CSV table of C-alpha atoms in Angstrom, one decimal:
chain,number,residue,atom,x,y,z
U,1,MET,CA,134.4,98.7,107.1
U,2,PRO,CA,137.4,96.6,107.9
U,3,GLU,CA,140.2,98.3,109.8
U,4,SER,CA,143.8,98.8,108.6
U,5,VAL,CA,146.9,99.2,110.6
U,6,SER,CA,150.6,99.8,109.9
U,7,VAL,CA,152.7,96.8,110.8
U,8,ARG,CA,156.6,96.7,111.0
U,9,CYS,CA,158.2,93.3,110.8
U,10,PRO,CA,160.6,92.9,113.7
U,11,ALA,CA,162.9,90.6,111.7
U,12,CYS,CA,163.6,92.7,108.6
U,13,ARG,CA,162.0,96.0,109.6
U,14,ARG,CA,159.8,96.2,106.5
U,15,GLU,CA,156.6,98.3,106.9
U,16,HIS,CA,153.3,96.8,105.8
U,17,VAL,CA,149.7,97.9,105.9
U,18,TYR,CA,147.4,95.1,107.1
U,19,THR,CA,143.6,95.2,106.5
U,20,ALA,CA,141.4,92.9,108.6
U,21,ALA,CA,139.5,90.3,106.6
U,22,ALA,CA,135.7,90.4,106.9
U,23,TYR,CA,133.7,87.2,107.4
U,24,PRO,CA,129.9,86.9,107.2
U,25,CYS,CA,128.1,86.6,110.5
U,26,ALA,CA,125.1,84.3,110.7
U,27,CYS,CA,122.9,87.4,110.5
U,28,GLY,CA,124.4,88.3,107.2
U,29,THR,CA,126.5,91.2,108.3
U,30,PRO,CA,130.1,91.3,107.3
U,31,ALA,CA,132.1,91.2,110.5
U,32,ALA,CA,135.8,91.8,111.0
U,33,PRO,CA,138.0,91.5,114.1
U,34,ARG,CA,138.8,94.8,115.9
U,35,LEU,CA,142.6,95.4,115.5
U,36,ASP,CA,144.7,96.6,118.5
U,37,ARG,CA,146.5,99.7,117.2
U,38,VAL,CA,148.7,99.9,120.3
U,39,ALA,CA,150.1,96.4,120.7
U,40,ALA,CA,153.0,95.3,118.6
U,41,PRO,CA,152.7,92.3,116.2
U,42,VAL,CA,154.0,88.9,117.5
U,43,VAL,CA,156.0,86.5,115.4
U,44,ALA,CA,154.0,83.2,115.0
U,45,GLY,CA,156.1,80.3,116.3
U,46,HIS,CA,154.5,77.2,117.7
U,47,ARG,CA,151.0,76.8,116.4
U,48,SER,CA,148.0,75.4,118.1
U,49,TRP,CA,144.3,75.2,117.4
U,50,ALA,CA,143.5,77.6,120.3
U,51,ASP,CA,145.9,80.2,119.1
U,52,ASP,CA,144.7,80.1,115.5
U,53,TRP,CA,141.1,81.2,116.3
U,54,ILE,CA,139.7,84.3,118.1
U,55,GLY,CA,136.3,85.3,119.4
U,56,ALA,CA,134.8,88.3,117.8
U,57,ALA,CA,131.3,89.7,118.5
U,58,CYS,CA,129.1,90.9,115.6
U,59,ALA,CA,128.4,94.7,116.0
U,60,VAL,CA,124.9,94.3,114.7
U,61,CYS,CA,123.4,91.2,116.3
U,62,GLY,CA,125.9,90.6,119.1
U,63,ARG,CA,126.6,87.0,118.1
U,64,LEU,CA,130.0,85.7,119.2
U,65,ASN,CA,131.8,84.3,116.1
U,66,HIS,CA,135.0,82.4,115.9
U,67,TRP,CA,137.3,83.5,113.1
U,68,PRO,CA,140.9,82.7,112.0
U,69,ARG,CA,143.4,84.9,113.9
U,70,PRO,CA,144.7,87.7,111.7
U,71,GLU,CA,148.1,87.0,110.3
U,72,LEU,CA,150.5,88.7,107.9
U,73,GLY,CA,153.2,86.9,105.9
U,74,CYS,CA,156.3,89.1,105.3
U,75,PRO,CA,158.4,88.6,102.2
U,76,CYS,CA,161.4,87.8,104.5
U,77,GLY,CA,159.5,84.6,105.6
U,78,THR,CA,158.3,85.8,109.0
U,79,VAL,CA,154.6,85.2,109.8
U,80,LEU,CA,153.2,87.9,112.1
U,81,ARG,CA,150.1,87.7,114.3
U,82,ILE,CA,148.2,90.9,114.3
U,83,PRO,CA,147.0,92.0,117.8
U,84,VAL,CA,143.3,92.2,118.1
U,85,LEU,CA,140.8,93.3,120.7
U,86,GLU,CA,139.4,89.9,121.3
U,87,THR,CA,136.1,88.8,122.9
U,88,ASP,CA,136.2,85.8,125.3
U,89,PRO,CA,136.2,82.8,122.9
U,90,SER,CA,134.8,80.5,125.6
U,91,ALA,CA,131.5,82.3,125.6
U,92,ASP,CA,128.4,80.7,124.1
U,93,PRO,CA,127.6,82.5,120.8
U,94,THR,CA,123.9,81.9,121.3
U,95,GLU,CA,123.9,83.8,124.6
U,96,ALA,CA,125.2,87.0,123.0
U,97,SER,CA,123.0,90.0,123.5
U,98,THR,CA,120.6,90.8,120.7
U,99,ALA,CA,118.4,93.3,122.5
U,100,HIS,CA,118.9,96.0,120.0
U,101,ALA,CA,119.3,93.9,116.9
U,102,GLU,CA,116.8,93.1,114.2
U,103,PRO,CA,115.7,89.5,114.0
U,104,ARG,CA,118.3,87.6,112.0
U,105,ALA,CA,117.3,85.1,109.3
U,106,GLU,CA,117.4,81.6,110.5
U,107,PRO,CA,118.2,78.8,108.0
U,108,ARG,CA,115.1,76.8,108.6
U,109,ALA,CA,112.6,77.8,111.3
U,110,ALA,CA,109.1,78.8,110.2
U,111,ARG,CA,107.6,82.0,111.5
U,112,PRO,CA,104.8,81.6,114.2
U,113,GLU,CA,102.3,83.5,112.2
U,114,SER,CA,102.7,81.2,109.2
U,115,PRO,CA,103.7,77.8,110.4
U,116,ASP,CA,104.0,76.3,106.9
U,117,ALA,CA,106.1,79.1,105.4
U,118,THR,CA,109.9,78.9,105.4
U,119,PRO,CA,111.7,82.2,105.1
U,120,PRO,CA,114.3,82.4,102.4
U,121,ARG,CA,117.8,81.8,103.6
U,122,ARG,CA,120.5,84.4,103.1
U,123,ALA,CA,123.0,83.6,100.4
U,124,PHE,CA,126.0,81.7,101.6
U,125,GLN,CA,129.2,83.7,101.5
U,126,PRO,CA,132.1,81.3,100.9
U,127,HIS,CA,135.8,81.5,101.8
U,128,ALA,CA,138.2,80.6,99.0
U,129,VAL,CA,140.2,77.5,99.6
U,130,ARG,CA,144.0,77.7,99.1
U,131,THR,CA,145.2,75.8,102.1
U,132,ALA,CA,144.0,73.1,104.5
U,133,ARG,CA,143.2,75.9,107.0
U,134,ASP,CA,141.1,77.6,104.4
U,135,ALA,CA,139.1,74.3,104.0
U,136,VAL,CA,138.4,74.3,107.7
U,137,THR,CA,137.3,77.9,107.7
U,138,ALA,CA,135.0,77.4,104.7
U,139,THR,CA,133.4,74.4,106.4
U,140,ALA,CA,132.9,76.3,109.6
U,141,LEU,CA,131.3,79.1,107.8
U,142,TYR,CA,129.0,76.7,105.9
U,143,LEU,CA,128.0,74.9,109.2
U,144,ARG,CA,127.1,78.3,110.7
U,145,TRP,CA,125.1,79.1,107.7
U,146,LEU,CA,123.1,75.9,108.1
U,147,GLY,CA,122.3,77.0,111.6
U,148,TYR,CA,124.8,75.0,113.8
U,149,GLY,CA,126.2,76.7,116.8
U,150,ASP,CA,129.2,76.3,119.1
U,151,ILE,CA,131.5,75.1,116.3
U,152,ARG,CA,134.9,74.0,117.6
U,153,ARG,CA,137.6,71.4,117.0
U,154,ALA,CA,136.4,67.9,117.8
U,155,ASP,CA,137.7,66.2,120.9
U,156,GLN,CA,138.8,63.1,118.9
U,157,ARG,CA,141.1,63.6,115.9
U,158,PRO,CA,140.1,61.6,112.8
U,159,VAL,CA,142.6,59.3,111.1
U,160,ASN,CA,142.5,61.6,108.0
U,161,GLY,CA,141.8,65.3,107.9
U,162,ILE,CA,140.5,67.6,110.7
U,163,GLY,CA,137.5,67.1,112.9
U,164,LEU,CA,135.0,69.8,113.8
U,165,ALA,CA,132.2,69.6,116.3
U,166,ALA,CA,129.0,71.5,116.8
U,167,ARG,CA,125.9,71.0,118.9
U,168,GLY,CA,124.6,67.6,117.8
U,169,LEU,CA,127.0,67.3,114.9
U,170,LEU,CA,130.4,65.9,114.1
U,171,ALA,CA,132.1,67.0,110.9
U,172,GLN,CA,135.2,65.8,109.1
U,173,VAL,CA,137.2,68.0,106.8
U,174,ASP,CA,139.5,66.1,104.5
U,175,PRO,CA,141.9,68.5,102.7
U,176,THR,CA,144.1,65.8,101.1
U,177,VAL,CA,144.3,65.0,97.4
U,178,ARG,CA,143.1,61.4,98.0
U,179,PRO,CA,139.4,60.6,97.5
U,180,ALA,CA,137.8,59.5,100.8
U,181,ALA,CA,137.5,55.7,101.2
U,182,PRO,CA,134.7,53.7,102.9
U,183,ARG,CA,136.8,53.3,106.0
U,184,ASP,CA,136.9,57.1,106.4
U,185,VAL,CA,133.2,57.3,106.3
U,186,GLU,CA,132.6,54.4,108.6
U,187,CYS,CA,135.1,55.7,111.2
U,188,LEU,CA,133.3,59.1,111.2
U,189,TRP,CA,129.9,57.5,111.5
U,190,LEU,CA,131.0,55.2,114.4
U,191,THR,CA,132.6,58.1,116.3
U,192,ALA,CA,129.4,60.2,115.8
U,193,MET,CA,127.3,57.2,117.1
U,194,THR,CA,129.3,57.0,120.3
U,195,GLU,CA,128.5,60.7,120.9
U,196,SER,CA,124.8,60.5,119.9
U,197,ALA,CA,125.4,63.0,117.2
U,198,ASP,CA,124.8,63.4,113.4
U,199,CYS,CA,127.8,63.5,111.1
U,200,VAL,CA,128.8,65.0,107.8
U,201,TYR,CA,131.9,64.6,105.6
U,202,PHE,CA,133.6,67.4,103.6
U,203,SER,CA,136.3,66.4,101.1
U,204,LEU,CA,138.4,68.4,98.6
U,205,ALA,CA,139.2,65.4,96.4
U,206,GLY,CA,135.8,63.7,96.4
U,207,TYR,CA,134.9,60.1,97.2
U,208,SER,CA,135.5,56.7,95.8
U,209,ASP,CA,132.4,54.8,94.5
U,210,ALA,CA,132.6,52.5,97.5
U,211,ALA,CA,132.7,55.4,99.9
U,212,ARG,CA,129.6,56.9,98.4
U,213,ALA,CA,127.8,53.6,98.6
U,214,CYS,CA,128.8,53.3,102.3
U,215,ALA,CA,127.7,56.8,103.1
U,216,ASP,CA,124.3,56.2,101.4
U,217,SER,CA,123.7,53.0,103.4
U,218,LEU,CA,124.6,54.9,106.7
U,219,GLY,CA,122.8,58.1,105.9
U,220,VAL,CA,126.0,60.2,106.0
U,221,PRO,CA,125.9,63.5,104.1
U,222,LEU,CA,128.8,63.9,101.7
U,223,PHE,CA,130.0,67.3,100.4
U,224,VAL,CA,132.9,68.2,98.0
U,225,LEU,CA,134.6,71.5,98.7
U,226,ASP,CA,135.4,73.4,95.6
U,227,LEU,CA,138.2,76.0,95.5
U,228,ALA,CA,135.8,78.8,95.9
U,229,GLY,CA,134.9,77.4,99.3
U,230,VAL,CA,131.3,76.3,98.4
U,231,PRO,CA,130.4,72.8,99.6
U,232,GLN,CA,128.6,70.8,96.9
U,233,PRO,CA,126.3,68.0,98.1
U,234,VAL,CA,127.0,64.7,96.3
U,235,ASN,CA,124.4,62.4,97.8
U,236,ASP,CA,120.7,62.6,99.0
U,237,PRO,CA,121.5,63.1,102.7
U,238,ALA,CA,123.7,66.1,101.8
U,239,ASP,CA,121.0,67.5,99.5
U,240,ALA,CA,118.5,67.3,102.4
U,241,LEU,CA,120.9,68.9,104.9
U,242,ASN,CA,121.7,71.7,102.4
U,243,ALA,CA,118.0,72.4,101.8
U,244,ASP,CA,116.7,72.0,105.4
U,245,GLY,CA,119.6,73.3,107.5
U,246,ALA,CA,120.4,72.2,111.0
U,247,PRO,CA,117.7,70.2,112.8
U,248,GLU,CA,115.8,71.7,115.6
U,249,PRO,CA,117.5,71.4,119.1
U,250,GLY,CA,117.0,68.0,120.6
U,251,ARG,CA,116.3,66.4,117.2
U,252,ARG,CA,118.6,64.5,115.0
U,253,ALA,CA,118.7,64.9,111.2
U,254,ARG,CA,116.8,62.4,109.0
U,255,ARG,CA,118.7,59.3,108.1
U,256,GLY,CA,118.8,57.9,104.6
């Protein structure tokens, strides 16, 4: 069960009760960051990607997840960062200990005793989209659900939106109200090619007809994020990715 702590705003001295938000781990267990009941909240000033995310290990499977840092908005306008007992975010989530955990459901891999059988994937648990940050969070959750690991901000910032990277994948999240154009798709595809990675595009406003045609010719999966935080595939490569999940390590996804 998520923890709750009493928080006093240092600006206006109002008292609040903050309850940690729970996010679904890849194993299907709701996981919430552990709150530090001793440390005082900190006023959020200068923001950076590194400060906005924390490492939190799942208590069931041991997987290290990366979740948005807990924050509380006071009515006086002050944004407070809630102290947490954080796991080292630089650790590899696939190396977390799972010695005492039950085997978690993988998105795609078949069981050895039945090579042709694909186990059912757990239902995706979305994150509602109200802000650009929510769109990034929803996309990261979806990529983890597909089976991608080591999700982080991409080294190269795209012209529009926010870039995410995972093992073998480059993703672009476009939270603007402008439908994505062919140039957006082409730039993502070219950047992914230079990194020998697959790519996928997520947009809140959808795509122009020319952008869809461009993506189809390049084999780029296109998804539209609805306000519930559920990515909806809009072309055949996206349908295939949604059905098959992340490709096996060392292999790239099917093109076109």
